mmCIF file of C-alpha atoms in Angstrom:
data_model
loop_
_atom_site.group_PDB
_atom_site.id
_atom_site.type_symbol
_atom_site.label_atom_id
_atom_site.label_comp_id
_atom_site.label_asym_id
_atom_site.label_seq_id
_atom_site.Cartn_x
_atom_site.Cartn_y
_atom_site.Cartn_z
ATOM 1 C CA MET R 328 -184.292 -23.459 154.367
ATOM 2 C CA ASN R 329 -183.219 -25.851 151.609
ATOM 3 C CA ASN R 330 -180.895 -23.846 149.297
ATOM 4 C CA ILE R 331 -177.757 -24.962 147.528
ATOM 5 C CA THR R 332 -175.387 -23.042 145.251
ATOM 6 C CA LEU R 333 -172.635 -24.818 143.325
ATOM 7 C CA VAL R 334 -169.924 -23.745 140.888
ATOM 8 C CA GLY R 335 -168.259 -26.393 138.756
ATOM 9 C CA ARG R 336 -167.968 -28.006 135.343
ATOM 10 C CA ALA R 337 -170.548 -30.098 133.511
ATOM 11 C CA GLY R 338 -169.610 -33.766 133.618
ATOM 12 C CA ARG R 339 -171.495 -34.548 130.401
ATOM 13 C CA ASP R 340 -173.767 -32.920 127.847
ATOM 14 C CA PRO R 341 -177.299 -32.394 129.180
ATOM 15 C CA GLU R 342 -179.781 -35.191 128.460
ATOM 16 C CA VAL R 343 -182.968 -33.406 127.381
ATOM 17 C CA ARG R 344 -186.498 -34.820 127.361
ATOM 18 C CA TYR R 345 -189.661 -33.182 126.054
ATOM 19 C CA PHE R 346 -193.169 -33.881 127.325
ATOM 20 C CA VAL R 347 -196.485 -33.732 125.482
ATOM 21 C CA SER R 348 -197.425 -30.705 127.611
ATOM 22 C CA GLY R 349 -194.500 -28.779 126.069
ATOM 23 C CA THR R 350 -192.432 -28.883 129.251
ATOM 24 C CA MET R 351 -188.815 -29.931 128.990
ATOM 25 C CA VAL R 352 -186.314 -31.302 131.491
ATOM 26 C CA ALA R 353 -182.522 -31.508 131.304
ATOM 27 C CA ASN R 354 -180.390 -33.863 133.405
ATOM 28 C CA PHE R 355 -176.607 -33.923 133.741
ATOM 29 C CA THR R 356 -173.864 -34.051 136.348
ATOM 30 C CA LEU R 357 -171.710 -31.304 137.827
ATOM 31 C CA ALA R 358 -168.154 -31.765 139.123
ATOM 32 C CA VAL R 359 -167.197 -29.386 141.924
ATOM 33 C CA ASN R 360 -163.533 -29.163 142.919
ATOM 34 C CA ALA R 361 -162.766 -30.314 146.435
ATOM 35 C CA TYR R 362 -161.274 -27.924 148.966
ATOM 36 C CA LYS R 363 -157.897 -29.667 148.746
ATOM 37 C CA LYS R 364 -156.320 -30.047 145.311
ATOM 38 C CA ASP R 365 -155.246 -33.653 145.926
ATOM 39 C CA GLU R 366 -158.859 -34.801 146.550
ATOM 40 C CA ALA R 367 -161.284 -36.004 143.892
ATOM 41 C CA PRO R 368 -164.087 -33.608 142.883
ATOM 42 C CA ASP R 369 -167.566 -33.924 144.358
ATOM 43 C CA TRP R 370 -170.218 -34.986 141.819
ATOM 44 C CA PHE R 371 -173.819 -33.779 141.832
ATOM 45 C CA ASN R 372 -176.802 -34.941 139.772
ATOM 46 C CA LEU R 373 -178.741 -31.961 138.375
ATOM 47 C CA THR R 374 -182.355 -31.745 137.173
ATOM 48 C CA ILE R 375 -183.446 -28.550 135.412
ATOM 49 C CA TRP R 376 -186.997 -27.791 134.212
ATOM 50 C CA GLY R 377 -188.563 -25.297 131.784
ATOM 51 C CA LYS R 378 -186.725 -22.287 130.353
ATOM 52 C CA GLN R 379 -183.606 -22.963 132.413
ATOM 53 C CA ALA R 380 -183.535 -26.460 130.847
ATOM 54 C CA GLN R 381 -183.592 -24.816 127.410
ATOM 55 C CA VAL R 382 -180.591 -22.657 128.390
ATOM 56 C CA ALA R 383 -178.743 -25.789 129.526
ATOM 57 C CA ALA R 384 -179.634 -27.636 126.317
ATOM 58 C CA ASP R 385 -178.487 -24.742 124.113
ATOM 59 C CA TYR R 386 -175.298 -23.651 125.882
ATOM 60 C CA VAL R 387 -173.988 -26.272 128.338
ATOM 61 C CA LYS R 388 -171.606 -28.907 127.006
ATOM 62 C CA LYS R 389 -169.310 -31.333 128.790
ATOM 63 C CA GLY R 390 -166.647 -29.251 130.552
ATOM 64 C CA SER R 391 -168.645 -25.980 130.549
ATOM 65 C CA GLN R 392 -168.133 -23.935 133.697
ATOM 66 C CA ILE R 393 -171.464 -23.034 135.293
ATOM 67 C CA ALA R 394 -173.028 -21.949 138.567
ATOM 68 C CA VAL R 395 -176.355 -23.369 139.711
ATOM 69 C CA SER R 396 -178.680 -22.638 142.583
ATOM 70 C CA GLY R 397 -181.630 -24.690 143.681
ATOM 71 C CA ARG R 398 -182.660 -27.207 146.307
ATOM 72 C CA MET R 399 -181.549 -30.673 147.336
ATOM 73 C CA THR R 400 -184.015 -33.515 147.025
ATOM 74 C CA SER R 401 -183.893 -37.283 146.782
ATOM 75 C CA GLU R 402 -185.144 -39.412 143.896
ATOM 76 C CA LYS R 403 -186.507 -42.752 145.078
ATOM 77 C CA TRP R 404 -187.380 -45.831 143.045
ATOM 78 C CA THR R 405 -187.663 -49.603 143.268
ATOM 79 C CA ASP R 406 -185.096 -51.628 141.348
ATOM 80 C CA LYS R 407 -187.046 -53.847 138.938
ATOM 81 C CA THR R 408 -184.560 -56.734 139.070
ATOM 82 C CA THR R 409 -183.943 -56.891 142.836
ATOM 83 C CA ALA R 410 -187.102 -55.145 144.144
ATOM 84 C CA GLU R 411 -184.753 -53.140 146.353
ATOM 85 C CA GLU R 412 -185.650 -49.568 147.322
ATOM 86 C CA LYS R 413 -183.021 -47.158 145.956
ATOM 87 C CA SER R 414 -182.463 -43.427 146.128
ATOM 88 C CA LYS R 415 -180.000 -40.783 145.005
ATOM 89 C CA PRO R 416 -179.537 -37.133 145.935
ATOM 90 C CA VAL R 417 -180.456 -34.634 143.212
ATOM 91 C CA VAL R 418 -180.160 -30.861 142.949
ATOM 92 C CA VAL R 419 -183.334 -29.413 141.406
ATOM 93 C CA VAL R 420 -181.968 -26.281 139.740
ATOM 94 C CA ASP R 421 -183.923 -23.019 139.804
ATOM 95 C CA ARG R 422 -181.232 -20.886 138.178
ATOM 96 C CA ILE R 423 -178.238 -21.607 135.961
ATOM 97 C CA THR R 424 -175.480 -19.097 135.198
ATOM 98 C CA LEU R 425 -172.976 -19.614 132.379
ATOM 99 C CA LEU R 426 -169.494 -18.728 133.621
ATOM 100 C CA GLY R 427 -167.196 -19.764 130.802
ATOM 101 C CA SER R 428 -165.676 -17.436 128.245
ATOM 102 C CA LYS R 429 -166.840 -17.080 124.643
ATOM 103 C CA ARG R 430 -164.006 -19.446 123.775
ATOM 104 C CA ASP R 431 -165.939 -22.176 125.647
ATOM 105 C CA LEU R 432 -168.794 -21.747 123.158
ATOM 106 C CA VAL R 433 -166.561 -22.736 120.214
ATOM 107 C CA ASP R 434 -166.313 -26.432 119.359
ATOM 108 C CA GLY R 435 -163.179 -28.266 118.238
ATOM 109 C CA ASP R 436 -163.708 -27.449 114.531
ATOM 110 C CA GLY R 437 -163.531 -23.709 115.185
ATOM 111 C CA GLU R 438 -167.267 -23.373 114.558
ATOM 112 C CA GLN R 439 -169.427 -21.552 117.062
ATOM 113 C CA ALA R 440 -171.305 -24.205 119.049
ATOM 114 C CA ALA R 441 -174.125 -21.839 120.067
ATOM 115 C CA PRO R 442 -174.883 -18.168 119.627
ATOM 116 C CA ALA R 443 -173.703 -15.816 122.360
ATOM 117 C CA ALA R 444 -176.313 -15.613 125.104
ATOM 118 C CA SER R 445 -176.484 -11.825 125.273
ATOM 119 C CA ALA R 446 -175.413 -10.652 121.827
ATOM 120 C CA PRO R 447 -177.721 -10.710 118.793
ATOM 121 C CA ALA R 448 -176.441 -12.299 115.609
ATOM 122 C CA PRO R 449 -174.611 -9.766 113.427
ATOM 123 C CA ALA R 450 -176.449 -8.540 110.339
ATOM 124 C CA PRO R 451 -174.957 -9.557 107.009
ATOM 125 C CA VAL R 452 -172.854 -6.827 105.391
ATOM 126 C CA ALA R 453 -172.885 -6.277 101.649
ATOM 127 C CA PRO R 454 -169.411 -6.070 100.092
ATOM 128 C CA ALA R 455 -168.303 -2.579 99.068
ATOM 129 C CA ALA R 456 -168.180 -1.817 95.333
ATOM 130 C CA VAL R 457 -164.637 -1.814 94.015
ATOM 131 C CA PRO R 458 -163.955 0.505 91.034
ATOM 132 C CA PHE R 459 -161.819 -0.890 88.196
#
């Protein structure tokens, strides 16, 4: 069975592409802390399709803490300059879970970067009449 589950932080903002068919794909990297604190993190290339890609595009930013589950695969291609066969491991994500706090959804200017995933936007409230 080819299953992988990872918890880490996004290494960069997702790169999103749209296709004529309406399908979308998001690609980015995930840094997972090593078992020992003095070791460098492990890096994984992620590919996310469809609705999960939309979630990544809307809510994941560099540094966001997320959990992903999916399957390992290998992308293969031929280098155009050297004609050398190349490959890289990729996690094809089936499910993404946002783990950060609401504070992670606020950008550096204090503005909300994206609406909360589970809460609807608050309705505008009319100011109360003040008697003079």
